[in-house]
Coordinates of C-alpha atoms in Angstrom, one line a residue:
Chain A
X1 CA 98.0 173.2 110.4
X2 CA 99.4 173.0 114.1
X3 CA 101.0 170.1 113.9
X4 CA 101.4 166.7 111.1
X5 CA 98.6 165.2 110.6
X6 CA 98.8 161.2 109.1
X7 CA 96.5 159.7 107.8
X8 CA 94.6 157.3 108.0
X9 CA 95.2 156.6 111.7
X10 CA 94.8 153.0 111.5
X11 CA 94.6 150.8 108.2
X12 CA 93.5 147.1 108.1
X13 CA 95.1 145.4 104.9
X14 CA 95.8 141.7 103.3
X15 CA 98.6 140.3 102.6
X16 CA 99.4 141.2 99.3
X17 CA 97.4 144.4 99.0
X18 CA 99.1 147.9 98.4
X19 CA 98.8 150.5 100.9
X20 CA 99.6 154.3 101.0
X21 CA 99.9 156.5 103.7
X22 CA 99.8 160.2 103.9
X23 CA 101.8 163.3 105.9
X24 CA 100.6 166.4 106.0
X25 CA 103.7 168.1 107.5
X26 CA 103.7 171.6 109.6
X27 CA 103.2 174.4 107.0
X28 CA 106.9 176.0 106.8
X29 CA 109.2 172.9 107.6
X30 CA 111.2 171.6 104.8
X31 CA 112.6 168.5 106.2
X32 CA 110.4 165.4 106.4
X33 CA 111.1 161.8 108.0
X34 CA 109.3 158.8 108.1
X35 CA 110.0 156.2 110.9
X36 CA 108.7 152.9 111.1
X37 CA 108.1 151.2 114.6
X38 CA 107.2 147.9 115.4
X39 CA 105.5 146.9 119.1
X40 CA 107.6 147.6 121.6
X41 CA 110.7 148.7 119.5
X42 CA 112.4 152.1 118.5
X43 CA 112.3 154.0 115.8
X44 CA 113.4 152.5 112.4
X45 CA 114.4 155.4 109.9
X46 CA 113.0 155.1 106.3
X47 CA 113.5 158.2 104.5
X48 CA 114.2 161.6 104.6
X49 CA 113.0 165.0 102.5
X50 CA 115.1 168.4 102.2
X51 CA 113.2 170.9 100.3
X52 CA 114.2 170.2 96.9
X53 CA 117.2 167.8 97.2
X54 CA 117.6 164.5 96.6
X55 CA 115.8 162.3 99.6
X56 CA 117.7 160.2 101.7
X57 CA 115.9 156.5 101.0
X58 CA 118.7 154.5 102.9
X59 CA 116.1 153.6 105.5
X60 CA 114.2 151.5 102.8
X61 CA 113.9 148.2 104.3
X62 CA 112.9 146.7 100.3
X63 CA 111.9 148.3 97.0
X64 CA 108.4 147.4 98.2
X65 CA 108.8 150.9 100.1
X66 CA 108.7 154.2 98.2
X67 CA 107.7 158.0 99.2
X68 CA 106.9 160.7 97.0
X69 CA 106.6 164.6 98.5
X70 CA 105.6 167.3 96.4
X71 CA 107.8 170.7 96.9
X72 CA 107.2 171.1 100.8
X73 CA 103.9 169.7 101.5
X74 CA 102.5 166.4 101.9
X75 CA 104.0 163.0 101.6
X76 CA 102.7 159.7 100.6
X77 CA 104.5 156.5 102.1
X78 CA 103.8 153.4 100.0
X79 CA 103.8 149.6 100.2
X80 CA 103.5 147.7 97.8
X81 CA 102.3 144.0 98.4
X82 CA 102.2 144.0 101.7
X83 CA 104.0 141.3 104.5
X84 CA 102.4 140.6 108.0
X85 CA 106.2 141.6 108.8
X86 CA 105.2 145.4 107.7
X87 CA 102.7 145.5 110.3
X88 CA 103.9 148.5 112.7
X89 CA 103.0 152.1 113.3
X90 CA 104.3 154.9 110.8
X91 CA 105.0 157.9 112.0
X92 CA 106.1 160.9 109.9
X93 CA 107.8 164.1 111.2
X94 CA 108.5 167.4 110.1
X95 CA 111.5 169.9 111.1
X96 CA 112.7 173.6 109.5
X97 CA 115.2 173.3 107.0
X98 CA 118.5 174.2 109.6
X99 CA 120.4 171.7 110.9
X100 CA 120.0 170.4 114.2
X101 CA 116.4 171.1 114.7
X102 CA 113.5 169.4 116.9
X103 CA 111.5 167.3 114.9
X104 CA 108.3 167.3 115.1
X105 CA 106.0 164.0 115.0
X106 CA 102.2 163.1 114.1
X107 CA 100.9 160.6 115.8
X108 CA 101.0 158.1 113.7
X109 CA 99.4 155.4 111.3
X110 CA 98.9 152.0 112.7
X111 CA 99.2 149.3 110.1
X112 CA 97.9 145.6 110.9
X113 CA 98.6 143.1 107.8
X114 CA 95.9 140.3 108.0
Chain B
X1 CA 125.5 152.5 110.3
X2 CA 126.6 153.4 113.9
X3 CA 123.9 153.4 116.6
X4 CA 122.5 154.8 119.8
X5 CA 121.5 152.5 122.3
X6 CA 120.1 152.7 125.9
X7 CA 121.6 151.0 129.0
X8 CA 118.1 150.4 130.9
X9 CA 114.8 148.6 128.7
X10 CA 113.3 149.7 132.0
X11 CA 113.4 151.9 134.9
X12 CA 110.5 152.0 137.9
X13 CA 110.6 154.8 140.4
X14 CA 108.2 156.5 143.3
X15 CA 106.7 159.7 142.4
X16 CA 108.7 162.1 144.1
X17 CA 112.2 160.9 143.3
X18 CA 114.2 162.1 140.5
X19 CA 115.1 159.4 137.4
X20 CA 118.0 159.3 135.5
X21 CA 117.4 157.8 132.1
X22 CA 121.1 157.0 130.2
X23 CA 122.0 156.4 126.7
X24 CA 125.5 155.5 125.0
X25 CA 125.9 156.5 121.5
X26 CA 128.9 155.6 119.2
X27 CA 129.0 157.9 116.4
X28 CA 131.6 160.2 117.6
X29 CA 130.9 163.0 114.6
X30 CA 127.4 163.1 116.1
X31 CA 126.8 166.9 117.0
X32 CA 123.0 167.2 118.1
X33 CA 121.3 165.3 120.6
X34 CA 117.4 165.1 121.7
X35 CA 115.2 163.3 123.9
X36 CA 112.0 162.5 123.3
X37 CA 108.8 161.3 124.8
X38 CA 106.2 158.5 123.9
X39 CA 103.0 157.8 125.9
X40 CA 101.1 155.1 124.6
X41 CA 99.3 155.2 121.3
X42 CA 100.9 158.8 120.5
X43 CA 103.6 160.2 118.7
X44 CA 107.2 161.2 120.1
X45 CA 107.3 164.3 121.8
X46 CA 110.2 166.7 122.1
X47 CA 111.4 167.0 125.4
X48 CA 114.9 168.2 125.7
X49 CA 118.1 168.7 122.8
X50 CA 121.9 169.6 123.1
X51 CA 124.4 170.5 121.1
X52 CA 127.3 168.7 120.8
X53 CA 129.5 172.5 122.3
X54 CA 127.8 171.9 125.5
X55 CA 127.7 169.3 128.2
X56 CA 124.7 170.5 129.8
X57 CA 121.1 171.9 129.6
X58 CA 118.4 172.5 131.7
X59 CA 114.5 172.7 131.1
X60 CA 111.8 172.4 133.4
X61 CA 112.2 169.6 135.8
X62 CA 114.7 167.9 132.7
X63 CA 118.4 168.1 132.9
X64 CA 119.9 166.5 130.0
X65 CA 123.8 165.6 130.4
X66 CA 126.4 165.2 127.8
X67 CA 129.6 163.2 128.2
X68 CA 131.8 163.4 124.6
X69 CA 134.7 161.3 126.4
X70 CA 132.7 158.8 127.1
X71 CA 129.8 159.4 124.3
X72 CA 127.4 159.2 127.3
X73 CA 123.8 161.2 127.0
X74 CA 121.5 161.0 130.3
X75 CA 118.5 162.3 131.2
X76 CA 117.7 163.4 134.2
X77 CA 113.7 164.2 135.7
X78 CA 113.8 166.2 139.1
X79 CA 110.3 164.8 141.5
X80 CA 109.3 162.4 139.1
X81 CA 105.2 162.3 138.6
X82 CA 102.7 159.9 137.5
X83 CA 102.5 161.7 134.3
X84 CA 106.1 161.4 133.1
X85 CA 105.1 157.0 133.0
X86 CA 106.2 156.9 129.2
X87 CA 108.9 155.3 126.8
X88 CA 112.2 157.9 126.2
X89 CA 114.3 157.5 123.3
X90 CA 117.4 159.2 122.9
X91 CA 118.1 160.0 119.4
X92 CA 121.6 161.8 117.7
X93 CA 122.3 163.7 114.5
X94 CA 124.2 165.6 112.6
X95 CA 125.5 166.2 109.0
X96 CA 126.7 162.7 108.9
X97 CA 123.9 161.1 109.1
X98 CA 122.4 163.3 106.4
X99 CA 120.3 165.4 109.0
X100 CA 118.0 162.4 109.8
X101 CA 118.0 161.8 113.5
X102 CA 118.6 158.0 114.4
X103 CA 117.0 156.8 117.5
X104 CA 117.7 154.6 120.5
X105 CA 115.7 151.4 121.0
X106 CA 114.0 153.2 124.5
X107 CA 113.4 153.1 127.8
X108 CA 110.0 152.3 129.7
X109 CA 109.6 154.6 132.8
X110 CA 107.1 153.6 135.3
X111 CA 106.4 155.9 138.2
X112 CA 104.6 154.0 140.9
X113 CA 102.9 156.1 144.0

């Protein structure tokens, strides 16, 4: 596509429920991020893709997080019992596989935990 | 892990004058730098990046400034408009921070007429 595309672009959930989130990255980029970012704050890194390598989970805030991404194509963010504390907005990017490159963002998946 | 931080939460000009958005990072192996723009409700948008082999670059109306002495990064927006209202983070990377780019905490523009 033109840019990543997450979906969906706003999820209500309970508290305890499990949610996933997708990321359709740009078609050709090999690196893939996930930020997290609660009102009014920055942007909290989660985990990282690089084409085939290991990914980078150091961003993790619990092993209530995981992300899965087949080859170079979509991603899938998961939460597993959910907190009112995950509520923020997840935002995926995308970037070609050179170091040092622009990243590239979707605009995002709000999650409110009820 | 080290951080990048911003000096100002918030910064209100008059359309018309230029701004100068500043950021102080600590991770002195950092070698690529990037601002980026959010307006509300949307994602971050490129606006600006340098290498860590130059001290400056210019785009269009954006000068972005690099200080290694100091580990300074500033933005700087010639005739600010309405339009450029929006949160900028800074953010830094580099192969020690296994290519991930870490982000400021950012800083609210507001361009009044």
């Amino acid at each position: 596509g033109a840019g990543v595309s997450q979906s969906p672009s706003n999820k209500v959930t309970e508290k305890g429920k499990d949610v996933e989130l997708r990321c359709d990255p740009i078609s050709g980029h090999t690196a893939l991020y996930w930020y997290r970012q609660r009102l009014g704050q920055g942007l909290e890194f989660l985990i990282y893709f690089q084409g085939n390598s290991a990914p980078d989970k150091s961003g993790l805030p619990s092993d209530r997080f995981s992300a899965e991404r087949t080859g170079e194509s979509v991603s899938t963010l998961t939460i597993q019992r959910t907190q009112q504390e995950d509520s923020a907005v997840y935002l995926c990017a995308s970037s070609l596989r050179r170091l040092n490159t622009e990243a590239f963002f979707g605009q995002g998946t709000r999650l409110t935990v009820v | 892990g080290e951080s990048v931080g911003l000096h100002l939460p918030t910064l209100s000009v008059q359309e018309g004058d230029n701004s100068i958005i500043n950021c102080a990072y600590s991770n002195s192996a950092s070698d690529y730098f990037i601002w980026y723009k959010q307006e509300s409700g949307k994602g971050p948008q490129f606006i600006i990046d340098i290498r860590s082999n130059m001290d400056k670059r210019q785009g269009q109306r954006v000068t972005v400034l690099l200080n290694k002495t100091v580990k300074h990064l500033s933005l700087q927006i010639a005739a600010t408009q309405p339009g450029d209202s929006a949160v900028y983070f800074c953010a830094e990377g580099g192969s020690n921070s296994g290519y991930a780019l870490n982000f400021g905490k950012g800083t609210s523009l507001l361009v009044t007429p």
